[in-house]
Amino acid sequence: MPNANEDKSSALSQVQHRAVSELLRVSPVADDLARRFQAAGFSLSLVGGSVRDALLGRLGNDLDFTTDARPHDVLKIVRPWADALWEVGIAFGTVGCHKTGHVEGTDQTFQIEITTFRSESYDRTSRKPEVSYGDSIEEDLVRRDFTVNAMAVSLPEKRFIDPHGGLRDLAARVLRTPGTPEASFSDDPLRMMRAARFAAQLEFDVAPEVVSAMKAMAERIEIVSAERVRDELNKLVLSAHPRKGLTLLVDTGLAGHVLPELPALRLERDEHHRHKDVYEHTLTVLEQAMALEEDGPDLTLRLAALLHDIGKPRTRRFEKDGRVSFHHHEVVGAKLTKKRLTALKYSNDMVKDVSRLVELHLRFHGYGTGEWTDSAVRRYVRDAGPLLSRLHKLTRSDCTTRNRRKASALSRAYDGLEERIAQLQEQEELDAIRPDLDGNQIMKILDVPPGPVVGEAYKFLLELRLENGPMEHDRAVEALLAWWKAQEAGSPTEG
C-alpha cells in the first residue's frame, strides 16, 4: 500500500504532466511574445492563475504574464505584434491585448494581460491600492494572494519558478498565503473574499491560519470599494460550489460586512422545531436552482435564490398555537434585496430583476394546489413578464421538504401551472398581454385628449383582458363606453 509521501509524489507528477501538455499547447503564441521581450532586453513569464490552471489541466485562452519591462516599454513591444491593444489597466501596470495564433491546427484568439513586476498595499483609509514597480520575479510573486497563484514559468526556456511551495499546495488542494496571511490581507483586504471565491471555484480547503486571519481581520473588508466586493461576490456565486465559499464568508464574519442578510438567516430554532433552518434552506435552494440552469450559470437566478428569504428575520412571529409565521416576507425581502444590491453597485436592471423575483417567489403558493383559472394564469404570466422562466426555476427550487409526498404534490401542482400557461399561450398572446383597444383607439372612441382619463380607461380594459381573455372589437368598445358612462355619472363600474 502506498504511503502518504508516495501519494503526494504521485499527485505532483500528475500535476506536472498536465502542465507540460497545457504549456505546449499555447507555446506558439507565448514563446513568440517572449522572444520579442527577450530581444528588447526584458524577461517574460507566464504567471499566477494561468500557471495554476495549466497545472490543473484547464488552461484556457486567457493568459497572464509578468515582466520587468515598464508599461511604456511593454506598449512598444506589444503594439506591432497584437491584433488589438487596450490600456485600461495601465495605471496599475497592466497592458492588455488580443492575439490570434495557429494552435493545434486551428486559429485561436488569446486574451493576454502583461503586468510589470509590482507590489500593492493599502493604507488604513484608502479604497484603492497603491502601486509600486519591482525589479525581480521573486519580489512580484511574494505579493500575490495565495501560493497556488504565486508560481511562474519563465519563457521561452520554460523554467518553473515556485519559491513558496505552490505546487505542493496545489496537489494538496489547499489555499495558503506566500507570507503571513495577516500581511497579505493587510496589503489587500479583498484577498479574504478571494479565499472564499477560490474555495468555491476550485473546491480547495483554506488553511487554518488563513481562516483565523480572516476572522480577525474581517472588518478590514470595509475599506474596499463596493464594486470590487461585488465582482468577487459574483465570481463566488457563479462558481461550481458556491455553498463552500458562502459558508466560509459567514463563518469568518466577512458576510456580516458585505452581505449581512445572509448570516441573519441563521435564526435560532424554536423549541419545537416548527420551522426549518432558513440559512441551510437558502443554500439548498441555491444549489437546486443551479441544477435547473439550461445555458450556463445564471447570476440573476442565483442571486434571487440566495436572497429570496432575507425578509424572514424581520417578519418572524411566534403564533399562539405554537406555529411560526413569516407573513409578507417576500415583500419585505424584495425591499431589502433592492437596498443591498444597490449598495453593492449592481446595475439597475439587475436590482430590478432580482428584487422582482424575490417579490414573486411565493405567488404560486398563494393559489393553493387547486385548478388554476385562466385569469390567475394570465396575471401570473403578466406579473412575471420576461422573468417567467427564472420564476419557474426559483419556485421549483424553493421546495426543500424531505417529505416526498409533499414534494411530489408541489411538483405536480407546478407542472399543472406550466401546462395551463402553455395551453393559454397557444390561444392567446400571453407574453405580451395588452388591452383589446390601444390608447389612440380609446381617445377616438371617447373623444378625449391625452391625459389621465386615457390611462384609467387603459387600466380598466387591461383588467378585463386579464379576467376574461381576448374580446372582439365591438364588445371591447361596448365595455369601454359602459365604463365611460359610469365615470361620467360618478358611479363605480364592475369589471
CSV table of C-alpha atoms in Angstrom, one decimal:
chain,number,residue,atom,x,y,z
A,1,MET,CA,0.0,0.0,0.0
A,2,PRO,CA,1.5,3.4,-1.0
A,3,ASN,CA,2.4,5.7,1.9
A,4,ALA,CA,1.4,9.4,2.2
A,5,ASN,CA,4.7,10.6,0.7
A,6,GLU,CA,4.2,8.4,-2.3
A,7,ASP,CA,0.6,9.7,-2.7
A,8,LYS,CA,1.9,13.2,-2.7
A,9,SER,CA,4.6,12.4,-5.2
A,10,SER,CA,2.1,10.8,-7.5
A,11,ALA,CA,-0.2,13.8,-7.2
A,12,LEU,CA,2.7,16.1,-8.0
A,13,SER,CA,3.8,14.1,-11.1
A,14,GLN,CA,0.2,14.2,-12.4
A,15,VAL,CA,0.0,17.9,-11.9
A,16,GLN,CA,3.4,18.4,-13.7
A,17,HIS,CA,2.4,16.2,-16.6
A,18,ARG,CA,-0.8,18.2,-17.2
A,19,ALA,CA,1.2,21.5,-17.0
A,20,VAL,CA,3.6,20.4,-19.7
A,21,SER,CA,0.9,19.4,-22.1
A,22,GLU,CA,-1.0,22.7,-21.5
A,23,LEU,CA,2.1,24.8,-21.9
A,24,LEU,CA,3.0,23.1,-25.1
A,25,ARG,CA,-0.5,23.9,-26.5
A,26,VAL,CA,0.0,27.7,-26.0
A,27,SER,CA,3.7,27.7,-26.9
A,28,PRO,CA,3.3,29.1,-30.4
A,29,VAL,CA,1.8,32.4,-29.1
A,30,ALA,CA,3.5,32.6,-25.7
A,31,ASP,CA,7.0,31.8,-27.0
A,32,ASP,CA,6.7,34.2,-29.9
A,33,LEU,CA,5.8,37.0,-27.4
A,34,ALA,CA,8.6,36.0,-25.0
A,35,ARG,CA,11.2,36.2,-27.8
A,36,ARG,CA,10.2,39.7,-28.6
A,37,PHE,CA,10.6,40.7,-24.9
A,38,GLN,CA,14.0,38.9,-24.9
A,39,ALA,CA,15.2,40.8,-28.0
A,40,ALA,CA,14.3,44.1,-26.3
A,41,GLY,CA,16.3,43.1,-23.2
A,42,PHE,CA,13.5,42.1,-20.9
A,43,SER,CA,12.2,39.0,-19.3
A,44,LEU,CA,8.6,37.5,-19.6
A,45,SER,CA,7.0,34.8,-17.5
A,46,LEU,CA,3.6,33.1,-17.5
A,47,VAL,CA,2.3,33.7,-14.1
A,48,GLY,CA,-0.5,33.4,-11.5
A,49,GLY,CA,-3.8,31.9,-12.5
A,50,SER,CA,-2.5,30.8,-15.9
A,51,VAL,CA,0.2,28.7,-14.3
A,52,ARG,CA,-2.3,27.3,-11.7
A,53,ASP,CA,-4.8,26.4,-14.4
A,54,ALA,CA,-2.1,24.8,-16.6
A,55,LEU,CA,-1.1,22.6,-13.6
A,56,LEU,CA,-4.8,21.7,-13.1
A,57,GLY,CA,-5.2,20.9,-16.8
A,58,ARG,CA,-7.7,23.7,-17.5
A,59,LEU,CA,-5.7,26.5,-19.1
A,60,GLY,CA,-7.9,28.5,-21.4
A,61,ASN,CA,-7.1,31.2,-23.9
A,62,ASP,CA,-6.8,34.0,-21.2
A,63,LEU,CA,-3.1,34.3,-20.5
A,64,ASP,CA,-1.4,36.3,-17.7
A,65,PHE,CA,2.2,37.4,-18.0
A,66,THR,CA,4.6,39.4,-15.8
A,67,THR,CA,7.7,41.2,-16.9
A,68,ASP,CA,10.5,43.6,-15.7
A,69,ALA,CA,9.6,45.9,-18.5
A,70,ARG,CA,7.8,49.1,-17.5
A,71,PRO,CA,4.4,49.7,-19.1
A,72,HIS,CA,5.7,52.2,-21.7
A,73,ASP,CA,8.2,49.5,-22.8
A,74,VAL,CA,5.5,46.9,-22.9
A,75,LEU,CA,3.4,49.0,-25.2
A,76,LYS,CA,6.4,49.5,-27.6
A,77,ILE,CA,6.9,45.7,-27.8
A,78,VAL,CA,3.3,44.6,-28.0
A,79,ARG,CA,1.8,47.3,-30.2
A,80,PRO,CA,3.2,46.0,-33.5
A,81,TRP,CA,2.5,42.3,-32.6
A,82,ALA,CA,-1.0,42.4,-31.2
A,83,ASP,CA,-4.2,42.4,-33.2
A,84,ALA,CA,-5.8,44.8,-30.6
A,85,LEU,CA,-4.5,46.6,-27.7
A,86,TRP,CA,-6.0,48.3,-24.6
A,87,GLU,CA,-4.6,50.4,-21.8
A,88,VAL,CA,-7.4,50.4,-19.3
A,89,GLY,CA,-5.2,48.9,-16.5
A,90,ILE,CA,-2.0,50.8,-17.4
A,91,ALA,CA,-2.2,52.9,-14.2
A,92,PHE,CA,-1.8,49.6,-12.3
A,93,GLY,CA,1.0,48.4,-14.6
A,94,THR,CA,-1.1,46.2,-16.9
A,95,VAL,CA,-1.4,46.2,-20.7
A,96,GLY,CA,-3.9,44.0,-22.4
A,97,CYS,CA,-4.2,42.7,-25.9
A,98,HIS,CA,-5.8,40.2,-28.3
A,99,LYS,CA,-3.7,37.9,-30.5
A,100,THR,CA,-4.8,35.2,-32.9
A,101,GLY,CA,-2.4,32.3,-33.3
A,102,HIS,CA,-2.3,29.0,-35.1
A,103,VAL,CA,-2.6,26.4,-32.3
A,104,GLU,CA,-3.3,22.7,-32.6
A,105,GLY,CA,-4.3,23.1,-36.3
A,106,THR,CA,-6.8,25.9,-35.8
A,107,ASP,CA,-6.7,29.7,-35.4
A,108,GLN,CA,-7.4,30.7,-31.8
A,109,THR,CA,-7.7,34.1,-30.3
A,110,PHE,CA,-5.9,34.7,-27.0
A,111,GLN,CA,-6.7,37.5,-24.5
A,112,ILE,CA,-3.5,38.5,-22.9
A,113,GLU,CA,-2.5,40.7,-19.9
A,114,ILE,CA,1.1,41.7,-19.3
A,115,THR,CA,1.8,43.3,-15.9
A,116,THR,CA,5.0,44.9,-14.7
A,117,PHE,CA,6.6,43.3,-11.6
A,118,ARG,CA,4.9,45.2,-8.8
A,119,SER,CA,3.8,45.4,-5.2
A,120,GLU,CA,0.5,46.6,-3.9
A,121,SER,CA,-0.6,47.8,-0.5
A,122,TYR,CA,-3.5,49.7,1.2
A,123,ASP,CA,-3.2,52.3,3.8
A,124,ARG,CA,-5.7,52.3,6.6
A,125,THR,CA,-8.2,54.6,4.8
A,126,SER,CA,-7.6,54.1,1.1
A,127,ARG,CA,-10.1,52.2,-1.1
A,128,LYS,CA,-7.5,51.9,-3.9
A,129,PRO,CA,-4.2,50.0,-3.9
A,130,GLU,CA,-1.0,51.9,-4.1
A,131,VAL,CA,1.2,50.5,-6.9
A,132,SER,CA,5.0,50.4,-7.0
A,133,TYR,CA,7.0,48.5,-9.5
A,134,GLY,CA,9.5,45.8,-8.6
A,135,ASP,CA,12.7,44.5,-10.3
A,136,SER,CA,12.5,40.7,-9.7
A,137,ILE,CA,10.0,38.0,-10.3
A,138,GLU,CA,10.6,36.8,-6.7
A,139,GLU,CA,9.6,40.2,-5.4
A,140,ASP,CA,6.5,40.0,-7.6
A,141,LEU,CA,5.4,36.6,-6.5
A,142,VAL,CA,5.7,37.2,-2.8
A,143,ARG,CA,3.0,39.9,-3.1
A,144,ARG,CA,0.5,37.6,-4.7
A,145,ASP,CA,-2.6,36.4,-2.8
A,146,PHE,CA,-2.0,32.6,-2.5
A,147,THR,CA,0.8,30.2,-3.1
A,148,VAL,CA,-1.1,28.4,-5.8
A,149,ASN,CA,-1.2,31.8,-7.7
A,150,ALA,CA,2.4,32.6,-6.8
A,151,MET,CA,4.1,30.3,-9.4
A,152,ALA,CA,5.6,31.3,-12.7
A,153,VAL,CA,7.1,29.8,-15.8
A,154,SER,CA,9.9,31.8,-17.4
A,155,LEU,CA,9.7,31.9,-21.2
A,156,PRO,CA,10.8,30.9,-23.7
A,157,GLU,CA,13.0,28.4,-21.8
A,158,LYS,CA,10.1,27.2,-19.6
A,159,ARG,CA,11.9,27.4,-16.3
A,160,PHE,CA,9.5,26.7,-13.4
A,161,ILE,CA,9.6,29.2,-10.5
A,162,ASP,CA,7.9,28.3,-7.3
A,163,PRO,CA,9.5,29.9,-4.2
A,164,HIS,CA,6.5,29.4,-1.9
A,165,GLY,CA,5.6,25.8,-2.4
A,166,GLY,CA,2.5,26.5,-4.6
A,167,LEU,CA,2.9,23.2,-6.5
A,168,ARG,CA,2.6,21.2,-3.3
A,169,ASP,CA,-0.3,23.2,-2.1
A,170,LEU,CA,-2.0,22.7,-5.4
A,171,ALA,CA,-1.5,19.0,-5.2
A,172,ALA,CA,-2.9,19.1,-1.7
A,173,ARG,CA,-5.8,21.4,-2.8
A,174,VAL,CA,-5.2,23.9,0.0
A,175,LEU,CA,-5.1,27.7,-0.1
A,176,ARG,CA,-2.2,29.4,1.8
A,177,THR,CA,-0.6,32.8,1.5
A,178,PRO,CA,3.1,33.3,0.4
A,179,GLY,CA,3.9,35.3,3.5
A,180,THR,CA,1.8,35.6,6.7
A,181,PRO,CA,-2.0,35.9,5.9
A,182,GLU,CA,-2.1,39.0,8.2
A,183,ALA,CA,0.4,40.8,6.0
A,184,SER,CA,-1.3,39.6,2.8
A,185,PHE,CA,-4.8,40.7,3.9
A,186,SER,CA,-3.4,44.0,5.2
A,187,ASP,CA,-1.9,44.7,1.8
A,188,ASP,CA,-5.3,44.0,0.1
A,189,PRO,CA,-8.3,43.0,2.3
A,190,LEU,CA,-10.2,41.8,-0.8
A,191,ARG,CA,-8.0,38.7,-0.7
A,192,MET,CA,-10.1,37.5,2.2
A,193,MET,CA,-13.1,37.3,-0.2
A,194,ARG,CA,-10.9,35.8,-2.9
A,195,ALA,CA,-10.0,33.0,-0.5
A,196,ALA,CA,-13.8,32.2,-0.3
A,197,ARG,CA,-14.1,32.6,-4.1
A,198,PHE,CA,-11.2,30.2,-4.9
A,199,ALA,CA,-12.5,27.7,-2.4
A,200,ALA,CA,-15.8,27.8,-4.3
A,201,GLN,CA,-14.3,27.8,-7.8
A,202,LEU,CA,-11.6,25.2,-7.2
A,203,GLU,CA,-13.2,23.3,-4.3
A,204,PHE,CA,-10.0,23.8,-2.3
A,205,ASP,CA,-9.7,23.9,1.5
A,206,VAL,CA,-8.5,27.1,3.2
A,207,ALA,CA,-5.5,26.6,5.6
A,208,PRO,CA,-6.5,27.1,9.3
A,209,GLU,CA,-4.1,30.0,9.8
A,210,VAL,CA,-5.7,31.8,6.8
A,211,VAL,CA,-9.2,31.2,8.2
A,212,SER,CA,-8.0,32.6,11.6
A,213,ALA,CA,-6.7,35.7,9.9
A,214,MET,CA,-10.0,36.2,8.0
A,215,LYS,CA,-11.9,36.1,11.3
A,216,ALA,CA,-9.6,38.5,13.0
A,217,MET,CA,-9.4,41.0,10.1
A,218,ALA,CA,-13.0,40.7,8.7
A,219,GLU,CA,-13.8,44.4,9.3
A,220,ARG,CA,-10.9,45.5,7.1
A,221,ILE,CA,-13.0,44.5,4.1
A,222,GLU,CA,-15.0,47.7,4.6
A,223,ILE,CA,-12.2,49.8,3.1
A,224,VAL,CA,-12.5,48.0,-0.2
A,225,SER,CA,-14.8,49.6,-2.8
A,226,ALA,CA,-18.3,48.2,-3.3
A,227,GLU,CA,-17.5,47.5,-7.0
A,228,ARG,CA,-14.6,45.2,-6.1
A,229,VAL,CA,-16.5,43.4,-3.5
A,230,ARG,CA,-19.4,42.9,-5.9
A,231,ASP,CA,-17.2,41.5,-8.6
A,232,GLU,CA,-15.7,38.9,-6.2
A,233,LEU,CA,-19.2,38.0,-4.9
A,234,ASN,CA,-20.3,37.5,-8.4
A,235,LYS,CA,-17.4,35.1,-9.2
A,236,LEU,CA,-18.2,33.2,-6.0
A,237,VAL,CA,-21.9,32.9,-6.7
A,238,LEU,CA,-21.3,31.8,-10.3
A,239,SER,CA,-18.8,29.2,-9.3
A,240,ALA,CA,-19.3,25.4,-9.3
A,241,HIS,CA,-19.5,25.1,-5.5
A,242,PRO,CA,-20.9,28.5,-4.1
A,243,ARG,CA,-22.0,26.8,-0.8
A,244,LYS,CA,-18.4,26.2,0.2
A,245,GLY,CA,-17.4,29.9,-0.4
A,246,LEU,CA,-20.6,31.4,1.1
A,247,THR,CA,-20.2,29.2,4.2
A,248,LEU,CA,-16.7,30.5,4.7
A,249,LEU,CA,-17.8,34.1,4.3
A,250,VAL,CA,-20.5,33.5,7.0
A,251,ASP,CA,-18.2,31.5,9.4
A,252,THR,CA,-15.4,34.1,9.3
A,253,GLY,CA,-17.7,37.1,9.8
A,254,LEU,CA,-16.9,38.6,6.3
A,255,ALA,CA,-20.5,38.2,5.2
A,256,GLY,CA,-21.6,40.3,8.1
A,257,HIS,CA,-19.8,43.2,6.4
A,258,VAL,CA,-20.6,42.6,2.7
A,259,LEU,CA,-23.9,40.7,2.8
A,260,PRO,CA,-25.3,40.8,6.3
A,261,GLU,CA,-28.7,39.5,5.3
A,262,LEU,CA,-27.1,36.0,4.7
A,263,PRO,CA,-25.8,35.3,8.3
A,264,ALA,CA,-29.0,36.9,9.6
A,265,LEU,CA,-30.9,33.9,8.2
A,266,ARG,CA,-29.3,31.7,10.9
A,267,LEU,CA,-32.4,32.1,13.0
A,268,GLU,CA,-32.5,30.4,16.4
A,269,ARG,CA,-34.8,27.4,16.2
A,270,ASP,CA,-38.0,27.4,18.2
A,271,GLU,CA,-38.1,24.7,20.9
A,272,HIS,CA,-40.5,22.5,18.9
A,273,HIS,CA,-38.5,22.9,15.7
A,274,ARG,CA,-41.6,24.0,13.8
A,275,HIS,CA,-39.7,25.9,11.1
A,276,LYS,CA,-36.8,24.8,9.0
A,277,ASP,CA,-33.3,26.3,9.2
A,278,VAL,CA,-33.7,29.2,6.9
A,279,TYR,CA,-29.9,29.6,6.3
A,280,GLU,CA,-29.5,25.9,5.3
A,281,HIS,CA,-32.7,26.1,3.3
A,282,THR,CA,-31.4,29.0,1.3
A,283,LEU,CA,-28.1,27.3,0.4
A,284,THR,CA,-30.1,24.2,-0.7
A,285,VAL,CA,-32.4,26.4,-2.8
A,286,LEU,CA,-29.4,28.0,-4.5
A,287,GLU,CA,-28.0,24.5,-5.4
A,288,GLN,CA,-31.3,23.3,-6.6
A,289,ALA,CA,-31.7,26.4,-8.8
A,290,MET,CA,-28.2,25.7,-10.3
A,291,ALA,CA,-29.3,22.2,-11.2
A,292,LEU,CA,-32.2,23.7,-13.3
A,293,GLU,CA,-29.9,26.1,-15.3
A,294,GLU,CA,-30.0,25.4,-19.0
A,295,ASP,CA,-27.5,27.7,-20.6
A,296,GLY,CA,-24.7,28.0,-18.1
A,297,PRO,CA,-24.5,29.9,-14.8
A,298,ASP,CA,-27.3,32.5,-14.4
A,299,LEU,CA,-26.3,35.3,-12.0
A,300,THR,CA,-29.9,36.7,-11.8
A,301,LEU,CA,-31.4,33.4,-10.8
A,302,ARG,CA,-28.6,32.5,-8.3
A,303,LEU,CA,-28.8,35.9,-6.6
A,304,ALA,CA,-32.6,35.6,-6.3
A,305,ALA,CA,-32.2,32.1,-4.8
A,306,LEU,CA,-29.6,33.4,-2.3
A,307,LEU,CA,-31.8,36.4,-1.3
A,308,HIS,CA,-35.3,35.0,-1.7
A,309,ASP,CA,-35.9,34.6,2.1
A,310,ILE,CA,-34.0,37.5,3.5
A,311,GLY,CA,-37.3,39.1,4.6
A,312,LYS,CA,-37.9,36.3,7.1
A,313,PRO,CA,-35.9,37.5,10.1
A,314,ARG,CA,-37.8,40.8,10.1
A,315,THR,CA,-41.3,39.2,9.7
A,316,ARG,CA,-40.9,36.1,12.0
A,317,ARG,CA,-43.8,35.8,14.5
A,318,PHE,CA,-44.5,33.1,17.1
A,319,GLU,CA,-48.2,32.4,16.9
A,320,LYS,CA,-50.4,31.4,19.9
A,321,ASP,CA,-50.8,27.9,18.6
A,322,GLY,CA,-47.0,27.4,18.5
A,323,ARG,CA,-46.6,27.9,14.8
A,324,VAL,CA,-44.0,30.2,13.3
A,325,SER,CA,-45.1,32.7,10.6
A,326,PHE,CA,-43.3,34.9,8.2
A,327,HIS,CA,-46.2,36.9,6.7
A,328,HIS,CA,-45.3,39.1,3.8
A,329,HIS,CA,-41.7,38.2,4.0
A,330,GLU,CA,-41.5,38.3,0.2
A,331,VAL,CA,-42.5,41.9,0.1
A,332,VAL,CA,-40.0,42.9,2.9
A,333,GLY,CA,-37.4,40.7,1.2
A,334,ALA,CA,-37.8,42.5,-2.1
A,335,LYS,CA,-37.2,45.8,-0.4
A,336,LEU,CA,-34.1,44.5,1.4
A,337,THR,CA,-32.8,43.0,-1.8
A,338,LYS,CA,-33.1,46.3,-3.7
A,339,LYS,CA,-31.3,48.1,-0.9
A,340,ARG,CA,-28.4,45.6,-0.6
A,341,LEU,CA,-27.8,45.2,-4.4
A,342,THR,CA,-27.9,49.0,-4.8
A,343,ALA,CA,-25.3,49.4,-2.1
A,344,LEU,CA,-23.1,46.8,-3.9
A,345,LYS,CA,-23.4,48.9,-7.1
A,346,TYR,CA,-25.3,46.3,-9.2
A,347,SER,CA,-26.9,47.6,-12.4
A,348,ASN,CA,-30.4,49.0,-12.2
A,349,ASP,CA,-31.7,46.1,-14.4
A,350,MET,CA,-30.1,43.5,-12.1
A,351,VAL,CA,-31.5,45.2,-9.0
A,352,LYS,CA,-35.0,45.3,-10.6
A,353,ASP,CA,-35.0,41.7,-11.8
A,354,VAL,CA,-33.7,40.1,-8.7
A,355,SER,CA,-36.0,42.1,-6.4
A,356,ARG,CA,-38.9,41.2,-8.6
A,357,LEU,CA,-38.1,37.5,-8.4
A,358,VAL,CA,-37.9,37.7,-4.6
A,359,GLU,CA,-41.2,39.5,-4.5
A,360,LEU,CA,-42.9,36.9,-6.7
A,361,HIS,CA,-41.4,33.7,-5.3
A,362,LEU,CA,-44.4,32.9,-3.2
A,363,ARG,CA,-47.1,33.8,-5.7
A,364,PHE,CA,-47.6,30.2,-6.8
A,365,HIS,CA,-48.3,29.1,-3.3
A,366,GLY,CA,-51.0,31.8,-2.9
A,367,TYR,CA,-53.2,29.9,-5.3
A,368,GLY,CA,-53.0,26.7,-3.4
A,369,THR,CA,-53.0,23.4,-5.2
A,370,GLY,CA,-56.3,23.7,-6.9
A,371,GLU,CA,-57.1,24.2,-10.6
A,372,TRP,CA,-55.7,27.5,-12.0
A,373,THR,CA,-58.3,29.7,-13.6
A,374,ASP,CA,-57.5,31.4,-16.9
A,375,SER,CA,-57.5,34.7,-15.1
A,376,ALA,CA,-55.0,33.6,-12.5
A,377,VAL,CA,-52.7,32.2,-15.2
A,378,ARG,CA,-52.8,35.5,-17.2
A,379,ARG,CA,-51.9,37.5,-14.1
A,380,TYR,CA,-49.1,35.2,-13.1
A,381,VAL,CA,-47.6,35.5,-16.6
A,382,ARG,CA,-48.2,39.2,-16.8
A,383,ASP,CA,-46.6,39.9,-13.4
A,384,ALA,CA,-43.5,37.7,-14.2
A,385,GLY,CA,-43.0,39.2,-17.6
A,386,PRO,CA,-39.6,38.3,-19.1
A,387,LEU,CA,-38.6,36.7,-15.8
A,388,LEU,CA,-41.2,33.9,-16.1
A,389,SER,CA,-38.6,31.2,-16.9
A,390,ARG,CA,-36.5,32.2,-14.0
A,391,LEU,CA,-39.6,32.3,-11.7
A,392,HIS,CA,-40.4,28.8,-12.7
A,393,LYS,CA,-36.9,27.6,-11.7
A,394,LEU,CA,-36.9,29.6,-8.4
A,395,THR,CA,-40.3,28.4,-7.4
A,396,ARG,CA,-39.4,24.8,-8.0
A,397,SER,CA,-36.1,25.2,-6.2
A,398,ASP,CA,-37.8,26.6,-3.2
A,399,CYS,CA,-39.2,23.2,-2.3
A,400,THR,CA,-36.7,21.6,0.1
A,401,THR,CA,-39.0,19.4,2.1
A,402,ARG,CA,-37.9,15.9,3.0
A,403,ASN,CA,-41.5,14.8,2.8
A,404,ARG,CA,-41.5,13.0,-0.5
A,405,ARG,CA,-45.3,13.0,-0.8
A,406,LYS,CA,-45.5,16.8,-0.2
A,407,ALA,CA,-42.6,17.5,-2.6
A,408,SER,CA,-44.3,15.3,-5.2
A,409,ALA,CA,-47.6,17.1,-4.8
A,410,LEU,CA,-46.0,20.5,-5.1
A,411,SER,CA,-44.1,19.4,-8.2
A,412,ARG,CA,-47.3,18.1,-9.8
A,413,ALA,CA,-49.1,21.3,-9.0
A,414,TYR,CA,-46.4,23.4,-10.7
A,415,ASP,CA,-46.4,21.0,-13.6
A,416,GLY,CA,-50.1,21.8,-13.9
A,417,LEU,CA,-49.5,25.5,-13.8
A,418,GLU,CA,-46.9,25.3,-16.6
A,419,GLU,CA,-49.3,23.2,-18.7
A,420,ARG,CA,-52.0,25.8,-18.2
A,421,ILE,CA,-49.6,28.5,-19.3
A,422,ALA,CA,-48.7,26.5,-22.4
A,423,GLN,CA,-52.3,25.9,-23.3
A,424,LEU,CA,-53.2,29.6,-23.0
A,425,GLN,CA,-50.1,30.7,-24.9
A,426,GLU,CA,-51.4,28.7,-27.8
A,427,GLN,CA,-54.7,30.5,-27.7
A,428,GLU,CA,-53.6,34.0,-26.6
A,429,GLU,CA,-50.5,36.2,-26.7
A,430,LEU,CA,-49.7,35.7,-23.0
A,431,ASP,CA,-46.1,37.0,-23.4
A,432,ALA,CA,-47.4,40.5,-24.2
A,433,ILE,CA,-50.9,40.9,-22.7
A,434,ARG,CA,-52.5,44.2,-23.7
A,435,PRO,CA,-56.0,45.6,-23.7
A,436,ASP,CA,-58.1,44.9,-26.8
A,437,LEU,CA,-58.0,48.7,-27.5
A,438,ASP,CA,-54.9,50.8,-27.6
A,439,GLY,CA,-54.5,54.4,-26.4
A,440,ASN,CA,-55.3,56.0,-29.8
A,441,GLN,CA,-58.5,53.9,-30.1
A,442,ILE,CA,-59.6,54.9,-26.6
A,443,MET,CA,-59.1,58.6,-27.3
A,444,LYS,CA,-61.0,58.3,-30.6
A,445,ILE,CA,-64.0,56.3,-29.1
A,446,LEU,CA,-64.3,58.5,-26.1
A,447,ASP,CA,-63.4,61.7,-28.0
A,448,VAL,CA,-60.9,62.8,-25.3
A,449,PRO,CA,-57.4,64.2,-25.5
A,450,PRO,CA,-54.3,62.6,-24.0
A,451,GLY,CA,-54.4,62.6,-20.2
A,452,PRO,CA,-55.2,60.7,-17.0
A,453,VAL,CA,-58.6,59.5,-18.4
A,454,VAL,CA,-56.9,57.5,-21.1
A,455,GLY,CA,-54.6,55.8,-18.6
A,456,GLU,CA,-57.6,54.9,-16.4
A,457,ALA,CA,-59.5,53.6,-19.4
A,458,TYR,CA,-56.5,51.5,-20.5
A,459,LYS,CA,-56.2,50.1,-17.0
A,460,PHE,CA,-59.8,49.1,-16.9
A,461,LEU,CA,-59.6,47.3,-20.3
A,462,LEU,CA,-56.4,45.6,-19.2
A,463,GLU,CA,-58.2,44.2,-16.1
A,464,LEU,CA,-61.0,43.0,-18.4
A,465,ARG,CA,-58.4,41.3,-20.6
A,466,LEU,CA,-56.7,39.6,-17.7
A,467,GLU,CA,-60.0,38.4,-16.2
A,468,ASN,CA,-61.9,37.4,-19.4
A,469,GLY,CA,-59.3,36.9,-22.1
A,470,PRO,CA,-59.4,38.5,-25.6
A,471,MET,CA,-62.6,40.2,-26.6
A,472,GLU,CA,-64.0,41.1,-30.1
A,473,HIS,CA,-63.5,44.7,-31.1
A,474,ASP,CA,-67.2,45.6,-30.9
A,475,ARG,CA,-67.5,44.0,-27.4
A,476,ALA,CA,-64.5,45.9,-26.2
A,477,VAL,CA,-65.9,49.2,-27.5
A,478,GLU,CA,-69.2,48.4,-25.8
A,479,ALA,CA,-67.4,47.7,-22.4
A,480,LEU,CA,-65.4,50.9,-22.7
A,481,LEU,CA,-68.4,53.0,-23.4
A,482,ALA,CA,-70.3,51.5,-20.5
A,483,TRP,CA,-67.3,52.2,-18.2
A,484,TRP,CA,-67.1,55.8,-19.5
A,485,LYS,CA,-70.8,56.4,-19.0
A,486,ALA,CA,-70.4,55.2,-15.4
A,487,GLN,CA,-67.4,57.5,-14.9
A,488,GLU,CA,-69.5,60.5,-16.1
A,489,ALA,CA,-72.3,59.5,-13.8
A,490,GLY,CA,-69.9,59.3,-10.9
A,491,SER,CA,-70.8,55.7,-10.1
A,492,PRO,CA,-68.4,52.7,-9.8
A,493,THR,CA,-68.2,50.2,-12.7
A,494,GLU,CA,-68.0,46.5,-12.2
A,495,GLY,CA,-65.4,44.7,-14.3
